[in-house]
């Protein structure tokens, strides 16, 4: 049964359209939530939805995590100022020390503390250029590193649609085992590595930035060995290797850091989203020679805000002490096993081209047919809309891939219920239950 829109939901939809700027909207269905708990979001009027996006992974600890909430309330009660750029406070230093202790890397490192994944990437890209004296950056086609500034200009997802490439950015194909850009995935890997090497040979490349799983580009998992190959080239040519863990870091893939999937140690690692346990908080960990100067070249008043940093310390303590990485690994395995049975039960094998990922970073690739495996953008749009009607929040990436990223704390019964609804939504969308008119107002990506 389709949900009817509650009058309280409709009221907010109307007022939102007349007040909140479109530049910050990426809407897939008329989602309105007034509270949340764990995996659950609650609409005005009381309807509950299982959030299998966890707010694009920012809610990786679930909504209202008690440890994080307690830390936020305590920090907000007698705050030692509201920033970190001109005053030191104990949690600022503790947070930086904690990150240094859990991220492998060279001896003499520093931590940049910011507000968003975008600013963390922006700052490290600028610092790499400035401190190496080299002007160019290697990045990947269809990558996502930020929604503003330099970070946006190296994001393949944005470039060519709503922004132009950053000066000095070169885009390399990201090897996709399901849709290799050359005949085979082995050829594609060899081609991408060869192109990177050719760029490095010019001697003017400061850094390379890479997502360990290309998330917004379509939840693409590179073949084993690719990241290692990239890291080795960076080392040989003295190019800084930046690993962007903003989306899938901190346990989501089943390991504390996604770069461990390929056993590499990046020069610089950036974090965001789940890092603040839901509050805006980001970080970059990297060599002191890159992040220490020039002093004051990356100033944001709210960076190091004690409430956000306290939330960050609590979030890291929860992630580590509760071993959320192992939880994500087991939950992801369970979810995929269940989905594989549901594909048969709901008779959707003809439109499910691929299911991939690690831990609770899972992509369901919807296709027009199994011969061509062409992207089925229309089905993805209609599926996420139908899932919302049935009570699950899930978005798509890369035009046609359902991005299944529930909180790492998701319960077994929620996995069972949520993935069944997703399978049902695919079947319903396939059978034509969602019309073009119903989704017309929701353009998504
Ligand atoms: C891999 C990656 N890096 C960086 C960002 C930017 O983070 P934020 O939206 O917090 O600025 C995102 C956001 O989706 C992301 O997925």
XYZ file of C-alpha atoms and ligand atoms in Angstrom:
461
model
C 0.000 0.000 0.000
C 1.167 3.488 -0.838
C 1.453 5.938 2.013
C -0.721 9.011 1.944
C 1.101 12.173 2.892
C 0.209 13.293 6.420
C -1.015 16.938 6.598
C 1.859 17.827 8.980
C 4.356 16.424 6.466
C 2.660 18.315 3.642
C 2.798 21.546 5.624
C 6.587 21.241 6.029
C 7.068 20.298 2.384
C 5.243 23.451 1.325
C 7.103 25.716 3.745
C 10.473 24.160 2.820
C 9.845 24.829 -0.874
C 9.196 28.495 -0.082
C 12.107 29.031 2.307
C 15.119 26.690 2.021
C 17.547 27.248 -0.870
C 17.512 24.793 -3.729
C 21.324 24.827 -4.004
C 21.512 22.591 -0.949
C 18.784 20.165 -1.956
C 19.285 16.643 -3.260
C 15.820 15.182 -2.976
C 14.679 11.682 -3.941
C 11.248 11.526 -2.259
C 9.295 13.732 0.152
C 11.223 12.766 3.275
C 10.375 14.809 6.354
C 11.580 13.653 9.767
C 11.028 15.279 13.119
C 12.933 12.858 15.335
C 15.080 9.756 15.232
C 16.319 6.922 17.378
C 18.827 4.252 16.400
C 18.012 3.294 12.802
C 14.532 4.811 12.952
C 13.378 8.224 11.689
C 9.942 9.481 12.649
C 7.779 11.616 10.366
C 5.498 14.331 11.726
C 2.314 12.380 12.383
C 4.263 9.416 13.748
C 5.088 7.179 10.769
C 8.403 5.381 11.333
C 10.995 4.742 8.646
C 14.129 2.601 8.773
C 17.003 4.778 7.628
C 19.243 2.609 5.456
C 21.215 5.657 4.309
C 22.045 6.880 7.841
C 22.017 10.455 6.509
C 24.594 9.633 3.815
C 26.566 7.807 6.556
C 26.769 10.763 8.980
C 24.452 8.766 11.248
C 26.705 5.725 11.330
C 26.321 5.413 15.105
C 22.528 5.585 14.882
C 20.430 8.539 15.951
C 20.631 9.635 19.590
C 23.588 7.435 20.513
C 23.596 7.682 24.346
C 27.382 7.992 24.778
C 27.611 10.741 22.162
C 24.528 12.533 23.497
C 25.934 12.544 27.034
C 29.243 13.986 25.792
C 27.405 16.690 23.815
C 25.282 17.751 26.780
C 28.280 17.850 29.123
C 30.374 19.855 26.665
C 27.545 22.284 25.980
C 26.909 22.971 29.647
C 30.089 24.940 30.414
C 31.831 25.303 27.039
C 35.435 26.601 26.998
C 34.618 29.043 24.186
C 33.246 27.962 20.848
C 36.236 27.390 18.616
C 39.794 26.200 18.377
C 41.632 28.601 16.093
C 42.793 31.075 18.766
C 42.312 29.131 21.994
C 43.349 25.647 23.045
C 40.968 23.473 25.070
C 41.609 19.989 26.495
C 39.281 18.088 24.149
C 40.850 19.724 21.089
C 44.222 18.228 21.940
C 42.758 14.938 23.182
C 40.834 14.486 19.919
C 43.949 15.128 17.811
C 46.002 12.704 19.952
C 43.296 10.058 19.686
C 43.264 10.285 15.896
C 47.057 10.102 15.754
C 46.896 6.933 17.835
C 44.407 5.117 15.589
C 45.673 6.164 12.134
C 48.904 4.500 10.993
C 51.539 6.692 9.406
C 54.920 8.341 9.738
C 56.281 9.590 13.047
C 55.903 13.346 12.829
C 52.254 14.034 11.986
C 49.600 16.626 12.789
C 45.791 16.642 12.732
C 43.721 19.285 10.972
C 40.313 19.593 12.651
C 37.488 21.031 10.564
C 33.736 21.019 10.070
C 32.986 19.006 6.935
C 34.559 16.441 4.671
C 34.711 19.163 2.031
C 36.887 21.506 4.071
C 39.183 18.686 5.242
C 39.855 17.710 1.626
C 40.076 21.309 0.465
C 42.646 22.187 3.111
C 44.858 19.154 2.515
C 44.802 19.639 -1.256
C 45.868 23.263 -0.849
C 48.498 22.361 1.757
C 49.952 19.659 -0.484
C 50.295 22.096 -3.353
C 51.741 24.870 -1.229
C 54.195 22.790 0.761
C 55.537 20.698 -2.102
C 55.744 23.616 -4.531
C 54.115 21.352 -7.136
C 50.932 22.465 -8.826
C 49.027 19.417 -10.038
C 46.561 16.979 -8.448
C 45.561 13.540 -9.702
C 42.018 12.462 -8.967
C 39.467 10.054 -10.422
C 36.547 10.321 -12.813
C 33.218 10.201 -10.923
C 34.913 10.792 -7.576
C 33.362 12.854 -4.771
C 35.531 14.883 -2.396
C 33.387 17.881 -1.546
C 30.642 20.308 -2.433
C 32.629 23.567 -2.313
C 35.939 25.047 -3.479
C 38.979 23.043 -4.516
C 37.492 19.815 -3.134
C 34.536 20.272 -5.473
C 36.836 21.024 -8.401
C 38.569 17.633 -8.064
C 35.237 15.789 -7.737
C 34.393 14.040 -10.975
C 30.733 13.808 -9.973
C 30.489 17.615 -9.994
C 32.877 18.507 -12.788
C 31.083 18.945 -16.066
C 27.657 19.279 -14.431
C 27.665 22.067 -11.869
C 31.295 23.127 -11.667
C 34.507 23.255 -13.667
C 37.639 21.268 -12.905
C 40.112 22.779 -10.445
C 43.273 24.216 -11.999
C 45.847 21.476 -12.328
C 43.416 18.576 -11.744
C 43.690 15.497 -13.945
C 40.985 12.823 -13.861
C 41.857 9.127 -14.246
C 39.292 6.301 -14.756
C 38.530 4.449 -11.490
C 38.686 0.722 -12.292
C 35.193 -0.748 -12.081
C 35.074 -4.562 -12.032
C 31.403 -4.572 -13.114
C 31.825 -2.071 -15.966
C 35.530 -2.004 -16.848
C 36.445 1.000 -19.007
C 38.585 -1.297 -21.165
C 37.837 -4.887 -22.219
C 38.655 -6.527 -18.890
C 39.212 -5.366 -15.335
C 42.875 -6.415 -15.553
C 43.319 -4.200 -18.633
C 41.460 -1.368 -16.917
C 43.668 -1.541 -13.819
C 46.804 -1.609 -15.969
C 45.519 1.363 -17.990
C 44.664 3.486 -14.936
C 48.029 2.755 -13.297
C 49.820 3.518 -16.543
C 48.018 6.848 -16.891
C 48.846 7.779 -13.306
C 52.488 6.927 -13.888
C 52.617 9.063 -17.046
C 51.214 12.028 -15.134
C 53.687 11.496 -12.287
C 56.622 11.348 -14.724
C 56.099 15.042 -15.512
C 57.379 15.754 -11.967
C 54.852 18.480 -11.146
C 52.206 16.419 -9.281
C 51.787 17.344 -5.604
C 49.263 14.713 -4.583
C 46.744 12.078 -5.593
C 43.359 11.863 -3.887
C 41.362 8.636 -3.867
C 38.271 7.117 -2.274
C 38.921 3.532 -1.114
C 35.411 2.710 -2.383
C 34.087 5.176 -4.941
C 30.814 5.907 -3.223
C 28.800 8.656 -4.895
C 30.193 7.523 -8.245
C 28.255 4.238 -7.882
C 29.636 2.330 -4.896
C 32.485 0.946 -6.959
C 34.852 -1.407 -5.172
C 38.239 -1.370 -6.907
C 39.812 -4.782 -7.442
C 42.260 -5.960 -4.762
C 45.715 -4.590 -5.438
C 44.647 -1.396 -7.203
C 44.976 0.893 -4.196
C 48.274 -0.794 -3.372
C 49.465 -0.119 -6.920
C 48.478 3.536 -6.626
C 50.220 3.875 -3.252
C 53.391 2.275 -4.651
C 53.468 4.715 -7.588
C 52.988 7.627 -5.179
C 55.960 6.440 -3.152
C 58.200 5.935 -6.189
C 57.442 9.395 -7.595
C 57.293 11.208 -4.242
C 53.629 12.176 -4.667
C 51.469 12.468 -1.533
C 48.748 9.811 -1.366
C 45.531 11.190 0.182
C 42.939 8.602 1.147
C 39.448 10.080 1.522
C 37.747 7.998 4.235
C 34.940 10.534 4.730
C 32.154 8.272 3.483
C 33.185 4.714 4.316
C 35.849 5.115 7.016
C 35.723 4.379 10.750
C 34.471 0.819 10.616
C 31.794 0.853 7.914
C 33.670 -1.533 5.603
C 34.307 -4.080 8.339
C 37.770 -2.684 9.082
C 38.512 0.450 11.106
C 39.975 2.089 7.979
C 38.920 1.213 4.456
C 42.508 1.601 3.193
C 43.355 -1.498 5.261
C 41.305 -3.505 2.739
C 44.315 -3.223 0.452
C 46.909 -3.092 3.199
C 48.242 0.376 2.389
C 49.334 3.263 4.617
C 48.372 6.582 2.983
C 50.372 9.761 3.603
C 47.220 11.691 4.481
C 43.815 10.425 5.603
C 40.666 12.563 5.715
C 37.583 11.874 7.840
C 34.117 13.398 8.232
C 30.455 12.418 8.413
C 30.282 9.792 11.200
C 33.410 11.244 12.871
C 31.295 13.753 14.821
C 28.683 11.169 15.840
C 26.188 13.362 13.949
C 27.664 16.803 14.662
C 29.665 18.631 11.981
C 33.255 17.530 12.447
C 36.026 16.537 10.073
C 39.732 15.833 10.278
C 42.830 15.198 8.243
C 45.826 13.305 9.580
C 49.099 13.812 7.759
C 52.763 14.805 7.868
C 53.671 17.883 9.930
C 55.679 19.209 6.970
C 52.401 19.426 5.009
C 49.814 20.334 7.661
C 51.819 22.680 9.897
C 52.047 25.629 7.607
C 51.671 28.319 6.649
C 50.129 29.110 10.035
C 46.614 30.447 9.721
C 46.113 29.436 6.087
C 42.937 27.450 6.859
C 40.823 29.424 9.293
C 37.207 28.653 10.167
C 35.748 30.132 13.332
C 33.866 26.995 14.362
C 36.743 24.559 13.689
C 37.596 22.780 16.926
C 34.258 23.706 18.489
C 34.358 21.938 21.881
C 30.910 20.419 21.569
C 31.686 18.880 18.177
C 35.081 17.683 19.333
C 33.614 16.136 22.495
C 31.108 14.330 20.274
C 34.024 13.186 18.116
C 35.940 11.760 21.065
C 32.808 9.929 22.236
C 32.122 8.634 18.715
C 35.652 7.269 18.356
C 35.436 5.643 21.786
C 32.152 3.939 20.818
C 33.535 2.803 17.449
C 36.610 1.271 19.052
C 35.290 -0.055 22.372
C 32.195 -1.634 20.791
C 34.190 -2.913 17.791
C 31.651 -1.503 15.342
C 33.873 -2.612 12.468
C 33.269 -6.291 13.287
C 29.590 -5.574 13.793
C 29.442 -3.945 10.344
C 31.216 -6.912 8.807
C 28.752 -9.430 10.258
C 25.662 -7.298 9.608
C 26.751 -6.684 6.025
C 27.205 -10.392 5.433
C 23.760 -11.142 6.881
C 22.147 -8.403 4.787
C 23.684 -9.702 1.579
C 22.705 -13.310 2.305
C 19.119 -12.253 2.928
C 19.028 -10.126 -0.208
C 20.301 -12.962 -2.345
C 17.270 -15.087 -1.258
C 14.894 -12.154 -1.735
C 16.048 -11.651 -5.328
C 14.548 -15.059 -6.110
C 11.480 -14.617 -3.910
C 10.566 -11.280 -5.534
C 11.622 -12.338 -9.037
C 13.955 -9.400 -9.599
C 17.086 -11.214 -10.844
C 16.555 -9.682 -14.287
C 17.121 -6.136 -12.972
C 19.721 -6.732 -10.249
C 23.006 -6.665 -12.131
C 25.412 -6.746 -9.224
C 25.546 -6.596 -5.434
C 28.902 -5.430 -4.100
C 30.673 -3.787 -1.205
C 32.350 -4.439 2.099
C 30.652 -4.541 5.499
C 27.771 -2.070 5.554
C 28.828 -0.186 2.423
C 26.714 -2.114 -0.085
C 25.680 -1.242 -3.626
C 22.766 -2.841 -5.487
C 23.286 -2.119 -9.181
C 19.962 -1.910 -11.026
C 20.100 -2.652 -14.752
C 17.752 -2.625 -17.724
C 18.545 -6.273 -18.522
C 21.212 -8.846 -17.759
C 22.600 -8.978 -21.304
C 23.713 -5.343 -21.558
C 23.810 -4.518 -17.827
C 22.925 -0.961 -18.827
C 22.253 1.410 -15.929
C 18.562 1.591 -15.033
C 18.233 5.145 -13.773
C 14.461 5.171 -14.040
C 14.121 2.012 -11.946
C 16.491 3.401 -9.291
C 14.468 6.617 -9.003
C 11.217 4.691 -8.715
C 12.642 2.092 -6.318
C 13.869 4.629 -3.770
C 10.535 6.426 -3.972
C 8.648 3.169 -3.420
C 10.972 2.183 -0.563
C 10.137 5.491 1.132
C 6.425 4.741 0.691
C 6.938 1.323 2.263
C 9.031 2.683 5.144
C 12.736 2.595 4.222
C 15.072 5.481 3.424
C 17.618 4.486 0.799
C 19.191 6.640 -1.921
C 20.928 5.814 -5.182
C 24.379 6.804 -6.443
C 26.031 6.647 -9.857
C 22.593 7.042 -11.509
C 21.376 3.502 -10.786
C 23.012 1.955 -7.706
C 21.093 1.679 -4.445
C 23.474 2.726 -1.691
C 22.692 0.561 1.314
C 24.518 2.094 4.282
C 22.489 1.646 7.489
C 23.989 2.660 10.847
C 26.698 0.257 12.015
C 24.487 -0.330 15.042
C 21.549 -1.618 12.932
C 19.751 -4.542 14.612
C 19.200 -7.952 13.018
C 15.406 -7.539 12.917
C 15.863 -4.132 11.247
C 18.157 -5.670 8.631
C 15.544 -8.347 7.924
C 12.708 -5.853 7.701
C 14.624 -3.200 5.760
C 16.171 -5.383 3.091
C 12.815 -7.118 2.508
C 11.226 -3.721 1.899
C 14.024 -2.789 -0.513
C 13.487 -6.017 -2.486
C 9.730 -5.405 -2.494
C 10.332 -1.818 -3.677
C 12.452 -3.016 -6.606
C 9.717 -5.495 -7.562
C 6.956 -2.892 -7.248
C 8.901 -0.287 -9.233
C 9.659 -2.875 -11.894
C 5.971 -3.741 -12.188
C 5.065 -0.094 -12.845
C 3.507 0.786 -9.506
C 5.389 4.109 -9.367
C 4.474 6.514 -12.154
C 6.619 9.232 -13.772
C 4.238 11.788 -12.333
C 4.804 10.589 -8.752
C 8.578 11.145 -8.974
C 8.539 14.217 -11.235
C 9.381 16.633 -8.410
C 12.381 14.571 -7.230
C 15.341 14.836 -9.529
C 17.949 13.280 -7.221
C 21.429 13.314 -8.741
C 34.115 10.458 -0.120
C 33.605 11.798 0.299
N 34.460 12.786 0.568
C 34.052 13.999 0.962
C 32.715 14.301 1.076
C 32.289 15.658 1.497
O 31.863 15.644 2.815
P 30.879 16.776 3.360
O 29.573 16.604 2.651
O 30.826 16.535 4.824
O 31.498 18.087 3.052
C 31.771 13.297 0.802
C 30.334 13.588 0.895
O 29.495 12.859 0.436
C 32.225 12.028 0.397
O 31.368 11.037 0.108
